[in-house]
mmCIF file of C-alpha atoms and ligand atoms in Angstrom:
data_model
loop_
_atom_site.group_PDB
_atom_site.id
_atom_site.type_symbol
_atom_site.label_atom_id
_atom_site.label_comp_id
_atom_site.label_asym_id
_atom_site.label_seq_id
_atom_site.Cartn_x
_atom_site.Cartn_y
_atom_site.Cartn_z
ATOM 1 C CA MET A 1 76.641 87.154 81.437
ATOM 2 C CA ASN A 2 73.559 88.937 80.144
ATOM 3 C CA GLU A 3 73.042 90.549 76.771
ATOM 4 C CA ALA A 4 73.890 94.174 77.933
ATOM 5 C CA ASN A 5 77.367 92.832 78.875
ATOM 6 C CA ARG A 6 78.142 92.181 75.178
ATOM 7 C CA LEU A 7 78.390 95.947 74.734
ATOM 8 C CA GLY A 8 81.852 96.537 75.146
ATOM 9 C CA VAL A 9 84.105 99.612 75.330
ATOM 10 C CA MET A 10 85.613 101.077 72.203
ATOM 11 C CA ILE A 11 89.537 101.618 72.650
ATOM 12 C CA GLN A 12 91.296 102.756 69.461
ATOM 13 C CA GLY A 13 88.708 101.224 67.369
ATOM 14 C CA ILE A 14 88.360 97.916 69.138
ATOM 15 C CA ASN A 15 85.376 96.721 71.039
ATOM 16 C CA TYR A 16 86.358 95.191 74.491
ATOM 17 C CA GLN A 17 84.174 93.125 76.509
ATOM 18 C CA LEU A 18 84.432 92.814 80.140
ATOM 19 C CA GLU A 19 86.413 89.505 79.815
ATOM 20 C CA ASP A 20 88.735 91.187 77.462
ATOM 21 C CA LEU A 21 89.394 94.126 80.002
ATOM 22 C CA GLU A 22 89.579 91.656 82.866
ATOM 23 C CA LYS A 23 92.554 89.920 80.940
ATOM 24 C CA ASP A 24 93.999 93.295 80.121
ATOM 25 C CA ILE A 25 94.036 94.445 83.856
ATOM 26 C CA TRP A 26 96.303 91.272 84.787
ATOM 27 C CA ILE A 27 98.554 91.707 81.820
ATOM 28 C CA ARG A 28 99.181 95.405 83.091
ATOM 29 C CA LEU A 29 99.594 94.277 86.575
ATOM 30 C CA LEU A 30 102.140 91.552 85.425
ATOM 31 C CA ASN A 31 103.908 94.072 83.163
ATOM 32 C CA GLY A 32 104.045 96.450 86.452
ATOM 33 C CA ALA A 33 105.791 93.683 88.413
ATOM 34 C CA LEU A 34 108.198 92.948 85.604
ATOM 35 C CA LYS A 35 109.159 96.468 84.602
ATOM 36 C CA SER A 36 110.298 99.511 86.786
ATOM 37 C CA ARG A 37 109.255 102.116 84.201
ATOM 38 C CA GLU A 38 105.642 100.903 84.349
ATOM 39 C CA ALA A 39 103.127 102.818 86.117
ATOM 40 C CA PHE A 40 101.666 99.870 87.754
ATOM 41 C CA HIS A 41 105.310 99.134 89.166
ATOM 42 C CA THR A 42 104.205 100.787 92.309
ATOM 43 C CA THR A 43 100.920 100.720 94.137
ATOM 44 C CA SER A 44 99.342 102.449 97.186
ATOM 45 C CA ILE A 45 98.351 100.029 99.732
ATOM 46 C CA ALA A 46 95.766 100.774 102.421
ATOM 47 C CA THR A 47 95.501 98.953 105.736
ATOM 48 C CA ILE A 48 93.604 99.340 108.908
ATOM 49 C CA ALA A 49 95.223 100.442 111.954
ATOM 50 C CA ASP A 50 93.186 100.341 115.112
ATOM 51 C CA GLY A 51 90.133 101.804 113.106
ATOM 52 C CA ALA A 52 91.852 104.265 111.357
ATOM 53 C CA ILE A 53 93.184 103.976 107.675
ATOM 54 C CA SER A 54 96.827 103.884 106.831
ATOM 55 C CA GLN A 55 98.299 104.075 103.352
ATOM 56 C CA ARG A 56 101.734 103.793 101.836
ATOM 57 C CA THR A 57 103.376 103.078 98.448
ATOM 58 C CA VAL A 58 105.047 99.715 97.915
ATOM 59 C CA VAL A 59 106.591 98.219 94.866
ATOM 60 C CA LEU A 60 104.719 95.304 93.067
ATOM 61 C CA ARG A 61 107.078 92.300 93.374
ATOM 62 C CA LYS A 62 105.159 89.371 91.739
ATOM 63 C CA VAL A 63 101.731 88.760 90.101
ATOM 64 C CA LEU A 64 100.170 85.470 89.680
ATOM 65 C CA PRO A 65 96.996 86.122 87.233
ATOM 66 C CA ALA A 66 95.629 82.573 87.283
ATOM 67 C CA ALA A 67 95.879 82.628 91.215
ATOM 68 C CA LYS A 68 94.572 86.362 91.286
ATOM 69 C CA GLN A 69 97.366 87.091 93.559
ATOM 70 C CA LEU A 70 99.685 90.155 94.023
ATOM 71 C CA PHE A 71 102.897 90.295 96.141
ATOM 72 C CA PHE A 72 105.051 93.022 97.813
ATOM 73 C CA HIS A 73 108.021 92.840 100.028
ATOM 74 C CA THR A 74 108.196 94.502 103.458
ATOM 75 C CA ASP A 75 110.087 94.358 106.831
ATOM 76 C CA THR A 76 108.134 92.234 109.196
ATOM 77 C CA ARG A 77 108.765 94.631 112.042
ATOM 78 C CA SER A 78 106.849 97.597 110.055
ATOM 79 C CA HIS A 79 103.417 98.941 110.986
ATOM 80 C CA LYS A 80 101.826 97.717 107.935
ATOM 81 C CA TRP A 81 102.946 94.240 108.711
ATOM 82 C CA LEU A 82 101.759 94.227 112.194
ATOM 83 C CA GLU A 83 98.402 95.923 110.994
ATOM 84 C CA LEU A 84 97.871 93.143 108.540
ATOM 85 C CA ALA A 85 98.579 90.692 111.194
ATOM 86 C CA LYS A 86 95.644 92.061 113.231
ATOM 87 C CA ASN A 87 93.442 92.698 110.140
ATOM 88 C CA ASN A 88 93.965 91.193 106.730
ATOM 89 C CA ASN A 89 91.756 93.466 104.925
ATOM 90 C CA ILE A 90 93.799 95.261 102.236
ATOM 91 C CA SER A 91 93.350 97.717 99.331
ATOM 92 C CA ALA A 92 95.782 98.382 96.521
ATOM 93 C CA LEU A 93 95.360 101.462 94.497
ATOM 94 C CA PHE A 94 96.805 101.796 90.990
ATOM 95 C CA TYR A 95 96.786 104.697 88.743
ATOM 96 C CA ASP A 96 98.502 104.838 85.154
ATOM 97 C CA ALA A 97 98.264 108.537 83.964
ATOM 98 C CA PRO A 98 99.235 108.113 80.268
ATOM 99 C CA ALA A 99 96.582 105.175 80.020
ATOM 100 C CA ARG A 100 94.232 107.174 82.186
ATOM 101 C CA LEU A 101 93.497 103.949 84.021
ATOM 102 C CA GLN A 102 92.454 103.412 87.605
ATOM 103 C CA LEU A 103 92.537 100.017 89.607
ATOM 104 C CA ARG A 104 90.919 99.823 93.020
ATOM 105 C CA ILE A 105 91.781 96.356 94.196
ATOM 106 C CA GLN A 106 90.398 94.951 97.539
ATOM 107 C CA GLY A 107 91.694 91.579 98.929
ATOM 108 C CA LYS A 108 92.790 89.831 101.823
ATOM 109 C CA ALA A 109 96.418 89.631 102.877
ATOM 110 C CA VAL A 110 98.414 86.420 103.652
ATOM 111 C CA LEU A 111 101.728 87.195 105.302
ATOM 112 C CA HIS A 112 104.761 85.031 104.668
ATOM 113 C CA GLN A 113 107.806 84.817 106.732
ATOM 114 C CA ASN A 114 110.227 81.901 107.378
ATOM 115 C CA ASP A 115 108.448 79.877 104.624
ATOM 116 C CA ALA A 116 109.167 78.707 101.052
ATOM 117 C CA ILE A 117 107.520 81.739 99.455
ATOM 118 C CA ALA A 118 109.697 84.092 101.729
ATOM 119 C CA GLU A 119 112.833 82.023 101.005
ATOM 120 C CA THR A 120 112.462 82.154 97.224
ATOM 121 C CA ALA A 121 111.624 85.969 97.239
ATOM 122 C CA TRP A 122 114.790 86.773 99.553
ATOM 123 C CA GLN A 123 117.005 84.802 97.584
ATOM 124 C CA THR A 124 116.165 86.838 94.352
ATOM 125 C CA THR A 125 116.307 90.153 96.491
ATOM 126 C CA ARG A 126 119.351 92.055 95.450
ATOM 127 C CA LEU A 127 121.999 93.504 97.545
ATOM 128 C CA SER A 128 120.840 97.134 97.409
ATOM 129 C CA SER A 129 117.312 96.031 98.235
ATOM 130 C CA ARG A 130 118.445 93.743 101.175
ATOM 131 C CA ARG A 131 119.900 96.836 102.791
ATOM 132 C CA CYS A 132 116.347 97.901 103.836
ATOM 133 C CA TYR A 133 116.118 94.859 106.166
ATOM 134 C CA LEU A 134 119.418 95.573 107.809
ATOM 135 C CA THR A 135 118.420 98.760 110.318
ATOM 136 C CA MET A 136 119.054 97.851 113.886
ATOM 137 C CA ALA A 137 116.130 99.623 115.067
ATOM 138 C CA PRO A 138 112.540 98.684 113.696
ATOM 139 C CA PRO A 139 111.022 100.932 111.065
ATOM 140 C CA SER A 140 109.176 103.838 112.682
ATOM 141 C CA SER A 141 111.380 104.021 115.523
ATOM 142 C CA VAL A 142 111.989 107.602 116.628
ATOM 143 C CA SER A 143 115.537 108.787 116.182
ATOM 144 C CA ASP A 144 117.321 112.027 117.593
ATOM 145 C CA GLN A 145 118.756 112.851 114.175
ATOM 146 C CA PRO A 146 117.752 112.104 110.452
ATOM 147 C CA THR A 147 119.191 108.767 109.534
ATOM 148 C CA SER A 148 118.535 105.777 107.362
ATOM 149 C CA GLY A 149 118.963 103.738 110.462
ATOM 150 C CA LEU A 150 121.967 101.797 108.756
ATOM 151 C CA THR A 151 125.358 101.807 109.706
ATOM 152 C CA PRO A 152 127.814 103.766 107.241
ATOM 153 C CA GLU A 153 129.140 100.629 105.781
ATOM 154 C CA ILE A 154 125.839 99.226 105.086
ATOM 155 C CA GLU A 155 124.469 102.479 103.899
ATOM 156 C CA GLN A 156 127.366 102.496 101.207
ATOM 157 C CA GLU A 157 126.655 98.864 100.315
ATOM 158 C CA GLN A 158 130.110 97.731 101.740
ATOM 159 C CA PHE A 159 128.719 94.575 102.824
ATOM 160 C CA THR A 160 128.687 90.964 101.313
ATOM 161 C CA LEU A 161 125.921 88.936 100.072
ATOM 162 C CA ASP A 162 126.729 86.621 103.169
ATOM 163 C CA GLU A 163 126.684 89.637 105.681
ATOM 164 C CA SER A 164 123.185 90.719 104.214
ATOM 165 C CA GLU A 165 121.703 87.373 105.285
ATOM 166 C CA MET A 166 121.170 89.112 108.697
ATOM 167 C CA GLY A 167 118.183 90.876 106.980
ATOM 168 C CA LYS A 168 116.485 87.695 106.273
ATOM 169 C CA GLN A 169 114.939 87.734 109.986
ATOM 170 C CA ASN A 170 113.281 90.911 109.212
ATOM 171 C CA PHE A 171 112.097 90.064 105.653
ATOM 172 C CA GLY A 172 108.331 89.344 104.683
ATOM 173 C CA VAL A 173 106.394 88.927 101.711
ATOM 174 C CA VAL A 174 102.698 89.974 101.722
ATOM 175 C CA ALA A 175 100.462 88.056 99.383
ATOM 176 C CA ILE A 176 97.186 89.692 98.380
ATOM 177 C CA ASN A 177 94.453 87.411 97.270
ATOM 178 C CA VAL A 178 92.343 89.532 95.262
ATOM 179 C CA GLY A 179 88.723 89.574 95.812
ATOM 180 C CA SER A 180 87.549 92.346 93.389
ATOM 181 C CA ILE A 181 88.722 95.016 91.159
ATOM 182 C CA ASP A 182 87.220 98.224 90.269
ATOM 183 C CA TRP A 183 88.402 99.370 86.836
ATOM 184 C CA LEU A 184 87.918 103.110 85.823
ATOM 185 C CA TRP A 185 89.040 104.329 82.173
ATOM 186 C CA LEU A 186 89.033 108.351 81.867
ATOM 187 C CA HIS A 187 87.866 109.250 78.308
ATOM 188 C CA HIS A 188 86.974 112.589 76.954
ATOM 189 C CA ALA A 189 83.783 111.278 75.267
ATOM 190 C CA GLY A 190 82.642 109.819 78.602
ATOM 191 C CA HIS A 191 84.378 107.625 81.268
ATOM 192 C CA ARG A 192 83.864 103.995 81.604
ATOM 193 C CA ARG A 193 83.870 101.902 84.778
ATOM 194 C CA ALA A 194 83.666 98.224 85.376
ATOM 195 C CA HIS A 195 83.605 95.944 88.393
ATOM 196 C CA PHE A 196 85.141 92.437 88.517
ATOM 197 C CA ASN A 197 84.124 90.273 91.606
ATOM 198 C CA TYR A 198 85.950 87.144 91.996
ATOM 199 C CA GLN A 199 83.916 86.115 95.185
ATOM 200 C CA THR A 200 80.704 86.279 93.463
ATOM 201 C CA ASN A 201 82.217 85.676 89.975
ATOM 202 C CA THR A 202 80.403 88.863 88.560
ATOM 203 C CA PHE A 203 81.767 91.288 85.972
ATOM 204 C CA GLN A 204 79.640 94.345 85.632
ATOM 205 C CA TRP A 205 79.685 97.727 84.010
ATOM 206 C CA LEU A 206 79.204 100.616 86.362
ATOM 207 C CA ILE A 207 78.260 104.290 86.096
ATOM 208 C CA PRO A 208 81.498 105.950 86.486
HETATM 209 C C1 LIG B 1 108.370 104.646 95.516
HETATM 210 C C2 LIG B 1 108.339 103.904 97.017
HETATM 211 C C3 LIG B 1 108.357 102.370 96.885
HETATM 212 C C4 LIG B 1 108.390 101.758 98.036
HETATM 213 N N1 LIG B 1 108.413 100.384 98.200
HETATM 214 C C5 LIG B 1 108.102 99.787 99.411
HETATM 215 C C6 LIG B 1 108.146 98.304 99.359
HETATM 216 O O1 LIG B 1 107.972 97.744 98.568
HETATM 217 N N2 LIG B 1 107.919 97.964 100.584
HETATM 218 C C7 LIG B 1 107.936 98.666 101.698
HETATM 219 O O2 LIG B 1 107.688 97.957 102.803
HETATM 220 N N3 LIG B 1 108.056 99.942 101.785
HETATM 221 C C8 LIG B 1 108.160 100.436 100.780
HETATM 222 N N4 LIG B 1 108.107 101.997 100.577
HETATM 223 C C9 LIG B 1 108.395 102.683 101.754
HETATM 224 C C10 LIG B 1 106.592 102.776 102.420
HETATM 225 O O3 LIG B 1 105.907 103.640 101.524
HETATM 226 C C11 LIG B 1 106.604 103.235 103.790
HETATM 227 O O4 LIG B 1 107.085 104.590 103.919
HETATM 228 C C12 LIG B 1 107.265 102.300 104.832
HETATM 229 O O5 LIG B 1 107.231 100.889 104.338
HETATM 230 C C13 LIG B 1 106.589 102.317 106.166
HETATM 231 O O6 LIG B 1 105.316 102.159 106.110
HETATM 232 P P1 LIG B 1 104.518 101.651 107.465
HETATM 233 O O7 LIG B 1 105.008 102.293 108.565
HETATM 234 O O8 LIG B 1 102.929 101.801 106.992
HETATM 235 O O9 LIG B 1 104.822 100.234 107.640
HETATM 236 C C14 LIG B 1 108.258 102.649 99.261
HETATM 237 C C15 LIG B 1 108.028 103.958 99.176
HETATM 238 C C16 LIG B 1 108.231 104.611 98.140
HETATM 239 C C17 LIG B 1 108.118 106.104 97.982
#
């Protein structure tokens, strides 16, 4: 860390160093996974689909700050899962409007299905969320009418936890091994930007 990096960013009278901001990022991500009202509860995930970019919103389900990992759940029949199986490059975009904070995360995805990580996640998935994995036709199938793809019973949550086990075969957990984080904080007196690269282990200020 060179001397220039000792100059921090002043937020409400406190001088934050790059190392402080990096810790703050992971606290915010952790809060996002734990609390549904937090801005970082959802993220926009970008994948590469045959050379084109594809994005969608997902719920941040788990964060492991020490391992630098983020997790979300999805249907293993979905486009995103199949795209990630072909190309594990992934990007996650977060924006907290009240905090005026953007995170652009780059990483590599690891797909978990029928393993200990998927099993633990499935066990903690509530009945209402399990519904998502119970459509007969895979996500993105064309339908001749507007539909959830669920039977009326499942749609109205008239099924038991035992019956919901059918969904397990379609359930997957995507782990993102974070390679770098681009941090941008908007401020009327001048924006601030920092880059945290875990591959090269370099933390730097950038011009916004
Ligand atoms: C607020 C919100 C949260 C969502 N959370 C998830 C999620 O956690 N997992 C998921 O697979 N899809 C989630 N979706 C749906 C996806 O955005 C997407 O429409 C769907 O998964 C199909 O994407 P794909 O065709 O790229 O696979 C969510 C959508 C919204 C609007």
